[in-house]
Coordinates of C-alpha atoms in Angstrom, one line a residue:
M1 CA -41.2 -35.2 -0.3
P2 CA -38.1 -34.2 -2.4
L3 CA -37.4 -30.5 -2.7
T4 CA -36.0 -29.0 -5.8
Y5 CA -34.2 -25.7 -6.1
W6 CA -33.3 -23.9 -9.3
C7 CA -30.0 -22.1 -9.0
E8 CA -29.6 -19.1 -11.4
H9 CA -25.8 -19.9 -11.2
A10 CA -24.1 -22.6 -9.2
W11 CA -20.5 -23.4 -8.3
L12 CA -20.1 -27.0 -9.2
P13 CA -16.9 -29.1 -9.2
E14 CA -16.4 -28.3 -12.8
G15 CA -16.9 -24.6 -12.3
V16 CA -19.7 -22.0 -12.4
T17 CA -22.7 -23.3 -14.4
G18 CA -26.0 -21.5 -15.2
G19 CA -29.5 -23.0 -14.7
V20 CA -28.8 -25.8 -12.2
L21 CA -31.5 -27.9 -10.6
V22 CA -30.6 -29.4 -7.2
E23 CA -33.0 -32.0 -5.9
I24 CA -32.9 -32.7 -2.1
E25 CA -34.1 -35.8 -0.3
G26 CA -34.0 -35.4 3.4
E27 CA -30.6 -34.1 4.5
R28 CA -28.8 -35.1 1.2
I29 CA -28.5 -33.9 -2.4
A30 CA -30.2 -36.5 -4.6
R31 CA -29.6 -35.1 -8.1
V32 CA -27.8 -32.2 -9.7
T33 CA -28.8 -31.4 -13.3
R34 CA -29.1 -28.6 -15.8
G35 CA -32.6 -27.5 -16.7
E36 CA -35.4 -25.0 -16.6
P37 CA -36.9 -23.9 -13.3
G38 CA -40.4 -25.3 -13.8
G39 CA -42.0 -25.4 -10.4
A40 CA -38.7 -25.4 -8.4
E41 CA -37.9 -22.7 -5.9
R42 CA -35.6 -20.2 -7.5
L43 CA -32.3 -19.2 -5.9
A44 CA -31.0 -16.0 -7.4
G45 CA -27.3 -15.1 -7.8
L46 CA -24.6 -17.6 -7.3
T47 CA -25.2 -20.7 -5.2
V48 CA -22.2 -22.4 -3.5
P49 CA -21.9 -25.3 -1.1
G50 CA -22.2 -24.5 2.6
L51 CA -19.1 -22.9 4.1
A52 CA -17.1 -24.5 6.9
N53 CA -15.8 -22.4 9.8
A54 CA -12.9 -24.6 10.8
H55 CA -11.9 -22.6 14.0
S56 CA -14.2 -20.9 16.4
H57 CA -14.2 -19.8 20.0
A58 CA -17.8 -18.8 20.4
F59 CA -17.4 -16.8 23.6
H60 CA -14.8 -14.5 22.0
R61 CA -17.6 -12.9 20.1
A62 CA -18.3 -10.8 23.2
L63 CA -15.0 -9.0 22.7
R64 CA -15.7 -7.5 19.3
G65 CA -15.3 -3.8 19.4
V66 CA -14.4 -3.9 23.1
T67 CA -10.7 -4.7 23.0
Q68 CA -9.8 -2.0 20.5
T69 CA -8.9 0.8 22.9
G70 CA -5.3 1.5 23.9
L71 CA -2.1 -0.3 23.1
G72 CA -1.3 -3.9 23.5
D73 CA -0.7 -7.3 21.8
F74 CA -2.1 -10.8 21.9
W75 CA -1.2 -11.2 25.6
T76 CA -3.1 -8.1 26.7
W77 CA -6.1 -9.2 24.6
R78 CA -5.9 -12.6 26.3
D79 CA -6.3 -10.9 29.7
Q80 CA -9.6 -9.4 28.5
M81 CA -10.7 -12.7 27.1
Y82 CA -10.2 -14.4 30.4
E83 CA -12.5 -11.8 32.1
V84 CA -15.3 -12.9 29.8
A85 CA -14.5 -16.6 30.4
A86 CA -14.8 -16.1 34.1
R87 CA -18.4 -14.9 33.8
L88 CA -20.0 -17.6 31.7
D89 CA -22.3 -20.3 33.0
P90 CA -24.1 -23.0 30.9
D91 CA -27.2 -20.9 30.3
A92 CA -25.3 -17.8 29.3
Y93 CA -23.1 -19.9 27.1
L94 CA -26.0 -21.4 25.3
A95 CA -27.6 -18.1 24.7
L96 CA -24.4 -16.5 23.4
A97 CA -23.3 -19.5 21.3
R98 CA -26.8 -19.8 19.7
A99 CA -26.6 -16.1 18.6
V100 CA -23.0 -16.5 17.4
Y101 CA -23.9 -19.6 15.4
A102 CA -26.9 -17.8 13.9
E103 CA -24.6 -15.0 12.9
M104 CA -22.5 -17.7 11.2
A105 CA -25.5 -19.1 9.4
L106 CA -26.4 -15.6 8.1
A107 CA -22.8 -15.6 6.6
G108 CA -23.4 -18.9 4.8
I109 CA -21.6 -21.1 7.3
T110 CA -23.3 -24.5 7.7
C111 CA -20.7 -26.3 9.9
V112 CA -18.5 -25.0 12.7
G113 CA -15.4 -26.4 14.4
E114 CA -15.7 -25.2 18.0
F115 CA -12.4 -25.3 19.8
H116 CA -13.8 -25.9 23.2
Y117 CA -11.8 -25.4 26.5
L118 CA -14.2 -23.6 28.8
H119 CA -15.2 -26.8 30.6
H120 CA -15.7 -26.3 34.3
G121 CA -17.2 -24.0 37.0
P122 CA -15.6 -20.7 38.0
D123 CA -13.7 -22.4 40.9
G124 CA -12.4 -25.1 38.6
R125 CA -14.7 -27.8 39.9
P126 CA -16.6 -29.8 37.3
Y127 CA -20.4 -29.2 37.0
D128 CA -22.7 -32.1 38.0
D129 CA -22.5 -33.1 34.4
P130 CA -18.8 -32.4 33.5
N131 CA -19.7 -31.8 29.9
V132 CA -22.6 -29.4 30.4
M133 CA -20.7 -26.6 28.6
G134 CA -20.1 -28.8 25.6
H135 CA -23.7 -29.9 25.5
A136 CA -24.7 -26.2 25.5
L137 CA -22.5 -25.5 22.4
I138 CA -24.0 -28.5 20.6
Q139 CA -27.5 -27.5 21.4
A140 CA -26.7 -24.0 20.2
A141 CA -25.4 -25.1 16.9
R142 CA -28.4 -27.4 16.3
E143 CA -30.9 -24.6 17.1
A144 CA -29.0 -22.2 14.8
G145 CA -29.0 -24.8 12.0
L146 CA -25.3 -25.7 11.9
R147 CA -23.5 -29.0 12.1
I148 CA -20.8 -29.0 14.7
A149 CA -17.4 -30.6 15.3
L150 CA -16.9 -30.0 19.0
L151 CA -13.2 -30.1 19.5
D152 CA -12.7 -30.8 23.2
A153 CA -9.4 -29.3 24.2
C154 CA -7.0 -30.7 26.7
Y155 CA -5.6 -27.8 28.7
L156 CA -3.3 -28.6 31.6
T157 CA -0.8 -25.8 32.3
G158 CA -0.9 -22.0 32.2
G159 CA 2.3 -21.8 30.3
F160 CA 5.6 -23.7 30.0
G161 CA 6.2 -25.2 33.4
Q162 CA 3.5 -22.9 35.0
P163 CA 0.3 -24.0 36.8
L164 CA -3.2 -22.9 35.8
S165 CA -4.3 -19.6 37.4
G166 CA -7.2 -17.2 37.3
A167 CA -9.9 -18.1 34.8
Q168 CA -7.6 -20.8 33.4
I169 CA -8.6 -23.1 36.2
R170 CA -12.0 -23.5 34.4
F171 CA -10.1 -25.1 31.5
G172 CA -8.2 -27.9 33.1
D173 CA -9.0 -31.5 34.0
G174 CA -5.9 -32.1 36.1
D175 CA -4.1 -34.5 33.8
S176 CA -4.6 -36.0 30.3
E177 CA -6.2 -39.2 31.7
R178 CA -9.0 -37.3 33.4
W179 CA -9.4 -35.2 30.3
A180 CA -9.7 -38.4 28.3
A181 CA -12.3 -39.9 30.6
R182 CA -14.5 -36.8 30.2
A183 CA -14.0 -36.7 26.5
E184 CA -15.0 -40.4 26.2
A185 CA -18.2 -39.6 28.0
L186 CA -18.9 -36.7 25.6
A187 CA -18.2 -38.9 22.6
A188 CA -20.5 -41.6 24.0
A189 CA -23.3 -39.1 24.4
Y190 CA -23.4 -38.3 20.7
R191 CA -22.5 -41.6 19.2
G192 CA -24.7 -42.1 16.1
R193 CA -25.6 -38.4 15.9
H194 CA -24.5 -37.8 12.3
D195 CA -24.8 -34.0 12.6
V196 CA -22.3 -33.9 15.5
E197 CA -18.6 -34.8 15.4
I198 CA -16.8 -35.1 18.7
G199 CA -13.2 -34.3 18.0
V200 CA -10.3 -33.3 20.3
A201 CA -7.6 -30.7 20.6
V202 CA -4.2 -30.0 22.1
H203 CA -4.8 -26.5 23.1
S204 CA -1.2 -25.6 22.5
V205 CA 2.2 -27.0 23.5
R206 CA 2.4 -24.3 26.2
A207 CA -0.9 -25.7 27.8
V208 CA -0.2 -29.4 27.2
P209 CA 3.2 -30.8 28.1
P210 CA 4.7 -33.2 25.5
E211 CA 4.2 -36.3 27.6
H212 CA 0.4 -35.7 27.6
V213 CA 0.1 -35.1 23.8
P214 CA 0.0 -38.9 23.0
V215 CA -3.2 -39.4 25.1
V216 CA -5.0 -36.8 22.9
A217 CA -3.6 -38.3 19.7
E218 CA -4.6 -41.8 20.7
F219 CA -8.2 -40.6 21.2
S220 CA -8.2 -39.2 17.7
H221 CA -6.8 -42.4 16.3
R222 CA -9.2 -44.7 18.2
H223 CA -12.3 -42.7 17.2
A224 CA -11.1 -41.6 13.7
A225 CA -11.8 -38.1 15.0
P226 CA -10.4 -34.7 14.1
L227 CA -7.5 -33.5 16.2
H228 CA -6.8 -29.7 16.2
A229 CA -4.1 -27.7 17.9
H230 CA -3.0 -24.0 18.2
V231 CA 0.4 -23.9 16.6
S232 CA 3.1 -21.2 16.5
E233 CA 0.7 -18.3 16.8
Q234 CA 3.2 -16.2 18.7
V235 CA 6.9 -15.6 18.3
A236 CA 7.2 -15.5 22.1
E237 CA 5.5 -18.9 22.3
N238 CA 8.0 -20.4 19.9
A239 CA 11.0 -19.0 21.7
A240 CA 9.8 -20.3 25.0
C241 CA 9.1 -23.7 23.5
V242 CA 12.6 -24.0 22.0
E243 CA 14.1 -22.9 25.3
M244 CA 12.2 -25.5 27.2
Y245 CA 12.3 -28.5 24.9
A246 CA 14.9 -27.6 22.2
A247 CA 12.2 -28.2 19.6
T248 CA 9.5 -26.1 17.9
P249 CA 5.8 -26.7 18.6
V250 CA 5.4 -28.5 15.3
Q251 CA 8.3 -30.8 16.1
I252 CA 6.8 -31.7 19.4
L253 CA 3.4 -32.5 17.9
N254 CA 5.2 -34.6 15.2
E255 CA 7.3 -36.5 17.7
H256 CA 4.2 -37.4 19.8
G257 CA 1.9 -38.6 17.0
A258 CA -0.3 -35.5 16.7
L259 CA 0.2 -34.7 13.0
G260 CA -1.5 -36.4 10.0
P261 CA -4.5 -36.1 7.7
R262 CA -7.0 -36.0 10.5
S263 CA -5.1 -33.2 12.2
T264 CA -5.3 -29.4 11.8
A265 CA -2.6 -26.9 12.8
V266 CA -4.4 -23.6 13.6
H267 CA -2.6 -20.4 12.8
A268 CA 0.8 -21.8 11.9
T269 CA 2.0 -18.3 11.6
H270 CA 5.7 -18.5 12.6
L271 CA 7.2 -21.6 11.1
T272 CA 10.7 -22.9 10.3
E273 CA 11.6 -24.8 7.1
V274 CA 11.5 -28.0 9.1
D275 CA 8.0 -27.1 10.3
L276 CA 6.8 -26.5 6.8
E277 CA 8.2 -29.9 5.7
L278 CA 6.7 -31.8 8.6
L279 CA 3.2 -30.3 8.2
G280 CA 3.3 -30.8 4.4
R281 CA 4.7 -34.3 4.4
S282 CA 2.2 -35.5 7.0
G283 CA -0.8 -34.0 5.1
T284 CA -1.8 -32.1 8.2
H285 CA -4.5 -29.4 7.5
V286 CA -3.6 -25.8 8.3
C287 CA -6.4 -23.4 9.4
M288 CA -5.7 -19.8 8.5
C289 CA -7.5 -17.1 10.4
P290 CA -6.4 -13.8 8.7
T291 CA -8.9 -11.4 10.4
T292 CA -7.9 -12.6 13.8
E293 CA -4.2 -12.5 13.0
R294 CA -4.7 -9.0 11.8
D295 CA -6.7 -7.9 14.8
L296 CA -4.2 -9.3 17.3
A297 CA -1.1 -8.3 15.4
D298 CA 0.1 -11.9 15.2
G299 CA 1.6 -11.9 11.8
I300 CA 1.1 -13.4 8.4
G301 CA 1.4 -17.2 8.0
P302 CA 3.0 -19.0 5.0
A303 CA -0.2 -20.3 3.6
R304 CA 0.9 -20.9 0.0
A305 CA 4.2 -22.5 1.0
L306 CA 2.3 -24.9 3.3
F307 CA -0.3 -25.7 0.5
D308 CA 2.5 -26.3 -2.0
R309 CA 4.2 -28.7 0.4
G310 CA 1.0 -30.8 0.8
A311 CA -0.8 -29.2 3.7
P312 CA -4.5 -28.6 2.8
V313 CA -5.6 -25.1 3.9
T314 CA -8.8 -24.3 5.7
L315 CA -10.3 -21.1 7.1
G316 CA -11.6 -20.0 10.5
S317 CA -13.0 -16.9 12.1
D318 CA -11.3 -17.7 15.5
S319 CA -12.0 -14.7 17.8
H320 CA -14.9 -13.5 15.6
A321 CA -13.5 -10.0 15.2
V322 CA -15.3 -10.6 11.8
I323 CA -17.5 -13.5 10.9
D324 CA -17.2 -13.6 7.1
L325 CA -15.4 -16.5 5.3
F326 CA -15.3 -14.5 2.1
E327 CA -13.2 -12.0 4.0
E328 CA -11.0 -14.8 5.4
A329 CA -10.6 -16.2 2.0
R330 CA -9.4 -13.0 0.3
G331 CA -7.4 -12.2 3.4
V332 CA -5.2 -15.3 2.7
E333 CA -4.3 -13.8 -0.7
L334 CA -4.2 -10.2 0.2
D335 CA -1.9 -10.7 3.3
E336 CA 0.5 -12.7 1.1
R337 CA 0.5 -9.7 -1.3
L338 CA 1.6 -7.5 1.6
A339 CA 4.3 -9.8 2.6
S340 CA 5.7 -10.5 -0.9
H341 CA 4.9 -7.3 -2.8
R342 CA 3.3 -9.2 -5.6
R343 CA -0.2 -10.4 -6.5
G344 CA -1.7 -13.7 -7.6
H345 CA -0.7 -16.3 -5.1
W346 CA -4.1 -18.1 -5.0
R347 CA -6.8 -18.9 -7.5
A348 CA -10.2 -17.9 -6.3
A349 CA -11.4 -21.5 -6.7
E350 CA -8.6 -22.7 -4.4
L351 CA -9.8 -20.3 -1.7
L352 CA -13.4 -21.3 -2.1
T353 CA -12.4 -24.9 -1.8
A354 CA -10.6 -24.1 1.4
A355 CA -13.8 -22.5 2.7
T356 CA -16.0 -25.5 1.6
S357 CA -14.9 -29.1 1.0
T358 CA -11.5 -28.9 2.7
G359 CA -12.9 -27.2 5.7
H360 CA -15.6 -29.8 6.1
T361 CA -13.1 -32.6 5.7
S362 CA -10.9 -31.2 8.5
L363 CA -13.9 -31.2 10.8
G364 CA -14.8 -34.8 10.1
F365 CA -17.5 -34.2 7.4
P366 CA -15.8 -35.3 4.2
D367 CA -19.2 -35.7 2.5
A368 CA -20.0 -32.0 2.7
G369 CA -19.0 -28.8 0.9
M370 CA -19.8 -30.0 -2.6
L371 CA -22.9 -29.7 -4.8
V372 CA -22.9 -33.3 -5.8
P373 CA -25.3 -36.2 -5.3
G374 CA -24.9 -37.8 -1.9
A375 CA -23.4 -34.8 -0.2
W376 CA -25.0 -32.9 2.6
A377 CA -27.7 -30.7 1.2
D378 CA -26.1 -27.3 2.0
L379 CA -26.9 -24.5 -0.4
V380 CA -25.7 -20.9 0.1
S381 CA -26.9 -18.3 -2.4
V382 CA -25.1 -15.0 -2.7
R383 CA -26.5 -11.9 -4.4
L384 CA -24.8 -10.7 -7.5
D385 CA -26.7 -7.4 -7.7
S386 CA -25.6 -5.7 -4.4
V387 CA -23.5 -2.6 -4.3
R388 CA -20.5 -4.8 -3.6
T389 CA -21.1 -7.5 -6.3
A390 CA -22.9 -5.7 -9.1
G391 CA -21.0 -5.9 -12.3
A392 CA -18.5 -8.5 -11.0
G393 CA -20.3 -11.4 -12.8
A394 CA -21.1 -15.0 -11.8
T395 CA -17.6 -16.1 -10.9
A396 CA -15.6 -17.5 -8.0
E397 CA -13.6 -14.2 -8.2
A398 CA -16.8 -12.3 -7.5
L399 CA -17.3 -14.1 -4.3
V400 CA -13.8 -14.1 -3.0
Y401 CA -12.9 -10.5 -4.0
A402 CA -16.2 -8.6 -4.0
A403 CA -18.9 -10.3 -1.8
T404 CA -19.2 -10.1 1.9
A405 CA -21.4 -12.1 4.4
A406 CA -24.0 -9.4 3.9
D407 CA -24.6 -10.6 0.4
V408 CA -25.8 -14.1 1.5
H409 CA -29.5 -14.2 1.0
S410 CA -30.5 -17.8 1.4
V411 CA -29.0 -20.7 3.3
I412 CA -30.2 -24.3 3.3
S413 CA -28.3 -26.5 5.8
G414 CA -28.8 -30.2 5.8
G415 CA -31.9 -29.8 3.7
R416 CA -33.4 -27.3 6.3
R417 CA -34.1 -23.7 5.3
V418 CA -32.2 -21.6 7.8
V419 CA -31.9 -18.2 6.1
S420 CA -34.5 -16.6 3.8
D421 CA -34.1 -13.2 2.3
G422 CA -31.2 -12.5 4.6
R423 CA -33.1 -13.3 7.8
H424 CA -32.5 -16.2 10.1
V425 CA -35.4 -18.4 11.2
L426 CA -34.7 -17.7 14.8
G427 CA -35.5 -14.0 14.3
D428 CA -33.4 -10.8 14.9
V429 CA -29.9 -12.1 15.4
G430 CA -28.5 -8.7 16.3
A431 CA -31.0 -8.5 19.2
M432 CA -30.0 -12.0 20.2
L433 CA -26.3 -11.1 20.3
A434 CA -27.0 -7.8 22.2
E435 CA -29.0 -9.6 24.9
A436 CA -26.5 -12.5 25.3
I437 CA -23.5 -10.2 25.4
G438 CA -25.2 -7.7 27.7
R439 CA -25.6 -10.5 30.3
L440 CA -21.8 -10.7 30.5
R441 CA -21.1 -7.0 31.1

């Protein structure tokens, strides 16, 4: 039976419109029209397409509020992250990821790009099913009501010219050919599952030597699958890369076939003019993660310059210091204000597009993130009468500069009701998170 929702206000391709009827058949939007509510279910406030979190490491959520004591930088934070990675098994990962993805759903996220490199057992040996950790993540997303692009990461070295050590041995497959064999098995297991996209990732140029990058790129080309990579997150990483290869990370990825419209450079914080040109000219997506860059003191990436050169911009919550894509969206603008001492780099509609249709496209779901017939039936309704949004009006600006994840009151994902009145169908997500994280302490 078709379902019809009446949106008090809806953000359509032409802008915000009042009194919009959205008819859903199965997992897709069948019709979008103007009209009176009649017997349709009412969605108060402003309804937007589902949000896409283009960069996630689910297990990093266990670090929120824990890594804030004392001094340090990215590298000291990484040591604490490895301690959590060392303690996870498939059951614990399923429980944690399910709770994290439910938290995302509460924030209006209907699709996640999970950058997955925690593959094997604590001693580095594969589980009986070498992809059991990936299966746990996919199961978690489905149970929480999200589509998932599982971006299986190739991870071979512990740094430039260094072997894997400590918790890193769980990440590696030995070489790119063995990684590819495992990734092929994972892709085969989900072939035809339209709510799951098996993509790939070059963890970083420090973890994947240049001669192995083409194997990852070839997988992406053969399967028409997303290819993501951490790029130039740290100044120290760039310096070490140039010293080793006389090239920047972006130049290495470009030389080995890993840039292009299906690719996404995550972070892209410390770039040269050549890097900007290569990313823009190739149409490579760039995923900005402002709350993580802020938390780890990484820096401010040149998002507007990349966008103006032709690189589509997406958003991610990365380490989950915060899970709130409205905060990520405004962070892109506000951080550029801090760097430039002026306001008005981005229109609110551009930032909402980054959080919706562009993000979905970068994850292999180009038919999502829009309230149009034929698109995935993802509807996210945001209150306009909360203490944050009251008086701001039904505008894109109200969402980007006033709303938070706490203002999301209803989420329909793929035609399925996932959040009602701010509560997830799985129950108390806070309790789920506390239990799952408590198992790792």
